[in-house]
PDB file of C-alpha atoms and ligand atoms in Angstrom:
ATOM      1  CA  MET D   1      49.464 -56.809  26.939  1.00  0.00           C
ATOM      2  CA  PHE D   2      49.339 -57.041  23.157  1.00  0.00           C
ATOM      3  CA  LYS D   3      49.336 -59.834  20.632  1.00  0.00           C
ATOM      4  CA  LEU D   4      51.675 -59.824  17.685  1.00  0.00           C
ATOM      5  CA  HIS D   5      50.559 -61.273  14.380  1.00  0.00           C
ATOM      6  CA  ALA D   6      52.444 -61.854  11.171  1.00  0.00           C
ATOM      7  CA  GLY D   7      51.538 -59.931   8.068  1.00  0.00           C
ATOM      8  CA  GLU D   8      53.169 -59.750   4.690  1.00  0.00           C
ATOM      9  CA  CYS D   9      54.134 -56.683   2.700  1.00  0.00           C
ATOM     10  CA  GLU D  10      52.659 -56.625  -0.789  1.00  0.00           C
ATOM     11  CA  HIS D  11      55.672 -54.674  -2.081  1.00  0.00           C
ATOM     12  CA  CYS D  12      58.739 -56.530  -0.806  1.00  0.00           C
ATOM     13  CA  SER D  13      57.100 -59.762   0.457  1.00  0.00           C
ATOM     14  CA  SER D  14      58.760 -59.333   3.845  1.00  0.00           C
ATOM     15  CA  THR D  15      56.961 -60.645   6.873  1.00  0.00           C
ATOM     16  CA  TYR D  16      56.403 -58.016   9.494  1.00  0.00           C
ATOM     17  CA  ARG D  17      54.706 -58.342  12.841  1.00  0.00           C
ATOM     18  CA  TYR D  18      51.941 -56.058  13.973  1.00  0.00           C
ATOM     19  CA  SER D  19      49.386 -55.601  16.697  1.00  0.00           C
ATOM     20  CA  LEU D  20      45.816 -54.648  15.906  1.00  0.00           C
ATOM     21  CA  TRP D  21      44.214 -52.230  18.373  1.00  0.00           C
ATOM     22  CA  HIS D  22      40.585 -51.487  18.950  1.00  0.00           C
ATOM     23  CA  SER D  23      40.499 -47.754  19.705  1.00  0.00           C
ATOM     24  CA  GLY D  24      37.458 -48.102  21.930  1.00  0.00           C
ATOM     25  CA  PHE D  25      39.245 -50.314  24.443  1.00  0.00           C
ATOM     26  CA  GLY D  26      41.967 -47.789  25.167  1.00  0.00           C
ATOM     27  CA  GLU D  27      39.688 -44.805  24.560  1.00  0.00           C
ATOM     28  CA  THR D  28      42.054 -43.397  22.013  1.00  0.00           C
ATOM     29  CA  SER D  29      42.019 -41.878  18.597  1.00  0.00           C
ATOM     30  CA  TYR D  30      45.062 -42.230  16.390  1.00  0.00           C
ATOM     31  CA  ALA D  31      47.051 -41.168  13.343  1.00  0.00           C
ATOM     32  CA  TYR D  32      49.957 -42.534  11.334  1.00  0.00           C
ATOM     33  CA  CYS D  33      53.135 -40.691  10.498  1.00  0.00           C
ATOM     34  CA  ASP D  34      53.125 -39.407   6.925  1.00  0.00           C
ATOM     35  CA  THR D  35      56.795 -40.348   6.543  1.00  0.00           C
ATOM     36  CA  CYS D  36      57.484 -43.618   8.390  1.00  0.00           C
ATOM     37  CA  GLY D  37      53.954 -44.844   9.088  1.00  0.00           C
ATOM     38  CA  GLN D  38      54.443 -45.076  12.849  1.00  0.00           C
ATOM     39  CA  LEU D  39      51.270 -45.088  14.909  1.00  0.00           C
ATOM     40  CA  ALA D  40      50.424 -42.310  17.367  1.00  0.00           C
ATOM     41  CA  THR D  41      47.573 -42.895  19.759  1.00  0.00           C
ATOM     42  CA  CYS D  42      45.971 -40.022  21.624  1.00  0.00           C
ATOM     43  CA  ALA D  43      43.761 -40.113  24.644  1.00  0.00           C
ATOM     44  CA  THR D  44      40.363 -38.878  23.653  1.00  0.00           C
ATOM     45  CA  ALA D  45      38.017 -36.333  25.131  1.00  0.00           C
ATOM     46  CA  ARG D  46      37.655 -38.295  28.312  1.00  0.00           C
ATOM     47  CA  PHE D  47      41.196 -37.436  29.329  1.00  0.00           C
ATOM     48  CA  PHE D  48      41.748 -34.181  27.496  1.00  0.00           C
ATOM     49  CA  PRO D  49      38.267 -32.750  27.214  1.00  0.00           C
ATOM     50  CA  ALA D  50      39.427 -29.214  26.683  1.00  0.00           C
ATOM     51  CA  MET D  51      41.825 -30.194  23.912  1.00  0.00           C
ATOM     52  CA  THR D  52      39.199 -31.854  21.859  1.00  0.00           C
ATOM     53  CA  PRO D  53      38.152 -29.840  18.841  1.00  0.00           C
ATOM     54  CA  PRO D  54      34.415 -29.538  18.417  1.00  0.00           C
ATOM     55  CA  HIS D  55      32.735 -32.547  16.871  1.00  0.00           C
ATOM     56  CA  SER D  56      35.909 -34.507  17.213  1.00  0.00           C
ATOM     57  CA  PRO D  57      35.311 -38.147  16.449  1.00  0.00           C
ATOM     58  CA  THR D  58      36.551 -40.585  19.033  1.00  0.00           C
ATOM     59  CA  TYR D  59      37.880 -44.090  18.575  1.00  0.00           C
ATOM     60  CA  GLN D  60      39.051 -43.561  15.010  1.00  0.00           C
ATOM     61  CA  VAL D  61      41.573 -41.516  13.078  1.00  0.00           C
ATOM     62  CA  ILE D  62      42.114 -38.005  14.429  1.00  0.00           C
ATOM     63  CA  GLU D  63      40.299 -34.981  13.188  1.00  0.00           C
ATOM     64  CA  GLU D  64      42.324 -32.688  10.937  1.00  0.00           C
ATOM     65  CA  GLU D  65      42.345 -30.024  13.669  1.00  0.00           C
ATOM     66  CA  TRP D  66      44.285 -32.368  15.933  1.00  0.00           C
ATOM     67  CA  GLU D  67      47.193 -32.570  13.530  1.00  0.00           C
ATOM     68  CA  SER D  68      48.560 -29.207  14.663  1.00  0.00           C
ATOM     69  CA  LEU D  69      48.249 -30.243  18.317  1.00  0.00           C
ATOM     70  CA  LEU D  70      50.587 -33.179  17.866  1.00  0.00           C
ATOM     71  CA  ALA D  71      54.338 -33.138  18.105  1.00  0.00           C
ATOM     72  CA  PRO D  72      56.381 -34.423  15.148  1.00  0.00           C
ATOM     73  CA  CYS D  73      57.034 -38.127  14.871  1.00  0.00           C
ATOM     74  CA  SER D  74      60.362 -39.414  16.184  1.00  0.00           C
ATOM     75  CA  CYS D  75      61.479 -39.655  12.523  1.00  0.00           C
ATOM     76  CA  GLY D  76      60.706 -35.973  11.939  1.00  0.00           C
ATOM     77  CA  GLY D  77      57.539 -36.633   9.946  1.00  0.00           C
ATOM     78  CA  SER D  78      54.048 -35.474  10.872  1.00  0.00           C
ATOM     79  CA  PHE D  79      51.063 -37.390  12.137  1.00  0.00           C
ATOM     80  CA  SER D  80      48.278 -36.973   9.645  1.00  0.00           C
ATOM     81  CA  GLN D  81      44.731 -38.207   9.326  1.00  0.00           C
ATOM     82  CA  ASN D  82      45.503 -39.195   5.724  1.00  0.00           C
ATOM     83  CA  ALA D  83      48.682 -41.175   6.368  1.00  0.00           C
ATOM     84  CA  SER D  84      48.973 -44.965   6.161  1.00  0.00           C
ATOM     85  CA  PRO D  85      51.007 -47.529   8.032  1.00  0.00           C
ATOM     86  CA  ARG D  86      54.138 -48.542   6.164  1.00  0.00           C
ATOM     87  CA  CYS D  87      56.178 -51.673   5.814  1.00  0.00           C
ATOM     88  CA  VAL D  88      58.991 -51.538   8.367  1.00  0.00           C
ATOM     89  CA  PHE D  89      61.380 -53.067   5.822  1.00  0.00           C
ATOM     90  CA  CYS D  90      60.769 -51.213   2.545  1.00  0.00           C
ATOM     91  CA  GLN D  91      58.911 -48.184   4.023  1.00  0.00           C
ATOM     92  CA  LYS D  92      56.210 -48.367   1.363  1.00  0.00           C
ATOM     93  CA  LYS D  93      52.575 -47.683   2.207  1.00  0.00           C
ATOM     94  CA  LEU D  94      50.604 -50.777   3.010  1.00  0.00           C
ATOM     95  CA  SER D  95      47.311 -51.455   1.327  1.00  0.00           C
ATOM     96  CA  ALA D  96      44.388 -51.885   3.718  1.00  0.00           C
ATOM     97  CA  GLU D  97      42.735 -54.219   1.215  1.00  0.00           C
ATOM     98  CA  HIS D  98      45.800 -56.421   0.996  1.00  0.00           C
ATOM     99  CA  ALA D  99      46.257 -56.384   4.781  1.00  0.00           C
ATOM    100  CA  ALA D 100      42.650 -57.523   5.204  1.00  0.00           C
ATOM    101  CA  GLY D 101      43.759 -60.984   4.058  1.00  0.00           C
ATOM    102  CA  HIS D 102      46.098 -61.623   6.954  1.00  0.00           C
ATOM    103  CA  ILE D 103      44.253 -59.478   9.488  1.00  0.00           C
ATOM    104  CA  GLU D 104      41.109 -61.543   9.051  1.00  0.00           C
ATOM    105  CA  ARG D 105      43.067 -64.797   8.895  1.00  0.00           C
ATOM    106  CA  ASN D 106      44.780 -63.913  12.177  1.00  0.00           C
ATOM    107  CA  SER D 107      41.604 -62.919  13.929  1.00  0.00           C
ATOM    108  CA  LEU D 108      39.520 -65.369  15.873  1.00  0.00           C
ATOM    109  CA  GLY D 109      36.422 -63.406  14.995  1.00  0.00           C
ATOM    110  CA  ALA D 110      36.882 -63.826  11.251  1.00  0.00           C
ATOM    111  CA  SER D 111      35.684 -67.397  11.387  1.00  0.00           C
ATOM    112  CA  LYS D 112      32.438 -66.080  12.817  1.00  0.00           C
ATOM    113  CA  GLY D 113      32.014 -63.643   9.980  1.00  0.00           C
ATOM    114  CA  TRP D 114      33.916 -60.698  11.408  1.00  0.00           C
ATOM    115  CA  ARG D 115      35.302 -58.530   8.650  1.00  0.00           C
ATOM    116  CA  TRP D 116      38.052 -56.024   9.145  1.00  0.00           C
ATOM    117  CA  GLN D 117      37.255 -52.415   8.247  1.00  0.00           C
ATOM    118  CA  ARG D 118      39.597 -52.416   5.184  1.00  0.00           C
ATOM    119  CA  ASN D 119      40.804 -48.855   5.686  1.00  0.00           C
ATOM    120  CA  TRP D 120      43.300 -46.960   7.827  1.00  0.00           C
ATOM    121  CA  ASN D 121      40.884 -44.612   9.524  1.00  0.00           C
ATOM    122  CA  GLY D 122      38.224 -46.728  11.248  1.00  0.00           C
ATOM    123  CA  ILE D 123      38.059 -48.032  14.787  1.00  0.00           C
ATOM    124  CA  TYR D 124      41.029 -50.391  14.397  1.00  0.00           C
ATOM    125  CA  CYS D 125      44.578 -49.189  14.050  1.00  0.00           C
ATOM    126  CA  ILE D 126      47.806 -51.113  13.777  1.00  0.00           C
ATOM    127  CA  ALA D 127      51.197 -50.721  15.389  1.00  0.00           C
ATOM    128  CA  MET D 128      54.159 -52.397  13.736  1.00  0.00           C
ATOM    129  CA  GLU D 129      56.843 -54.253  15.600  1.00  0.00           C
ATOM    130  CA  ASP D 130      60.225 -52.608  15.361  1.00  0.00           C
ATOM    131  CA  PRO D 131      62.363 -55.114  13.442  1.00  0.00           C
ATOM    132  CA  LYS D 132      65.422 -54.002  15.397  1.00  0.00           C
ATOM    133  CA  MET D 133      63.709 -54.517  18.755  1.00  0.00           C
ATOM    134  CA  PRO D 134      61.603 -57.666  18.804  1.00  0.00           C
ATOM    135  CA  GLY D 135      58.547 -57.324  21.000  1.00  0.00           C
ATOM    136  CA  VAL D 136      58.616 -53.523  20.857  1.00  0.00           C
ATOM    137  CA  LEU D 137      55.930 -51.710  18.952  1.00  0.00           C
ATOM    138  CA  ARG D 138      56.616 -48.574  16.975  1.00  0.00           C
ATOM    139  CA  GLN D 139      54.118 -46.289  18.584  1.00  0.00           C
ATOM    140  CA  MET D 140      53.987 -42.858  20.177  1.00  0.00           C
ATOM    141  CA  ILE D 141      51.494 -42.333  22.972  1.00  0.00           C
ATOM    142  CA  ASP D 142      49.877 -38.944  23.484  1.00  0.00           C
ATOM    143  CA  PRO D 143      52.442 -36.926  21.519  1.00  0.00           C
ATOM    144  CA  PHE D 144      50.668 -33.668  22.254  1.00  0.00           C
ATOM    145  CA  ALA D 145      52.877 -30.799  21.222  1.00  0.00           C
ATOM    146  CA  ARG D 146      52.107 -28.334  24.009  1.00  0.00           C
ATOM    147  CA  PRO D 147      49.615 -29.821  26.417  1.00  0.00           C
ATOM    148  CA  TRP D 148      50.147 -27.022  28.920  1.00  0.00           C
ATOM    149  CA  GLU D 149      49.048 -24.425  26.381  1.00  0.00           C
ATOM    150  CA  ALA D 150      46.093 -26.214  24.950  1.00  0.00           C
ATOM    151  CA  PRO D 151      43.477 -25.313  24.437  1.00  0.00           C
ATOM    152  CA  ARG D 152      42.933 -21.700  23.600  1.00  0.00           C
ATOM    153  CA  ARG D 153      39.528 -22.585  22.369  1.00  0.00           C
ATOM    154  CA  LYS D 154      37.401 -22.960  25.481  1.00  0.00           C
ATOM    155  CA  PRO D 155      39.532 -22.278  28.555  1.00  0.00           C
ATOM    156  CA  LEU D 156      36.561 -21.851  30.866  1.00  0.00           C
ATOM    157  CA  MET D 157      35.266 -25.285  30.088  1.00  0.00           C
ATOM    158  CA  ARG D 158      38.384 -27.086  31.114  1.00  0.00           C
ATOM    159  CA  TRP D 159      37.993 -27.490  34.864  1.00  0.00           C
ATOM    160  CA  PRO D 160      34.300 -28.249  35.012  1.00  0.00           C
ATOM    161  CA  GLN D 161      34.753 -30.947  32.396  1.00  0.00           C
ATOM    162  CA  MET D 162      37.759 -32.456  34.053  1.00  0.00           C
ATOM    163  CA  LEU D 163      36.068 -32.473  37.443  1.00  0.00           C
ATOM    164  CA  SER D 164      33.029 -34.149  36.047  1.00  0.00           C
ATOM    165  CA  PHE D 165      35.221 -37.087  35.123  1.00  0.00           C
ATOM    166  CA  SER D 166      36.831 -37.421  38.500  1.00  0.00           C
ATOM    167  CA  ARG D 167      33.714 -38.316  40.422  1.00  0.00           C
TER     168      ARG D 167
HETATM  169 ZN1   ZN E 201      57.624 -41.067  11.412  1.00  0.00          ZN
HETATM  170 ZN1   ZN E 202      57.876 -54.069   2.336  1.00  0.00          ZN
END
């Protein structure tokens, strides 16, 4: 389902493996953990229309209002729109500029002039392979904190919107 590529950490020179995701394909938005850098992907408005804060961007980093809707990371940290992925070996924040070197080198599109976004909040996000479990990505999917309670914002809109997607 996903391709793993090798990248190198600019801090400890370790080689880690990662998978680059295009948020539009899975219809997700995402955030990284502010402590360990793990990726969380969240289904967007299409699946949780009533949970979506107004003007919520899709297919990129989450809106700040989503942060409180998400459960803590498995490490105890918080998913934040301002967090960065981290090296799985030294836990330091990775530079998007530095990562652009190997991301573009590893991408077929780069030879045709494709340039990676060079930030951690655009349409592409990355999940890191767990070094203790080869082939397993460190990622949490839809870690909504209390989906059964959400949202308080527009309860009446929930069913009509959901039904409109089930045609
Ligand atoms: Zn974490
Ligand atoms: Zn490192």
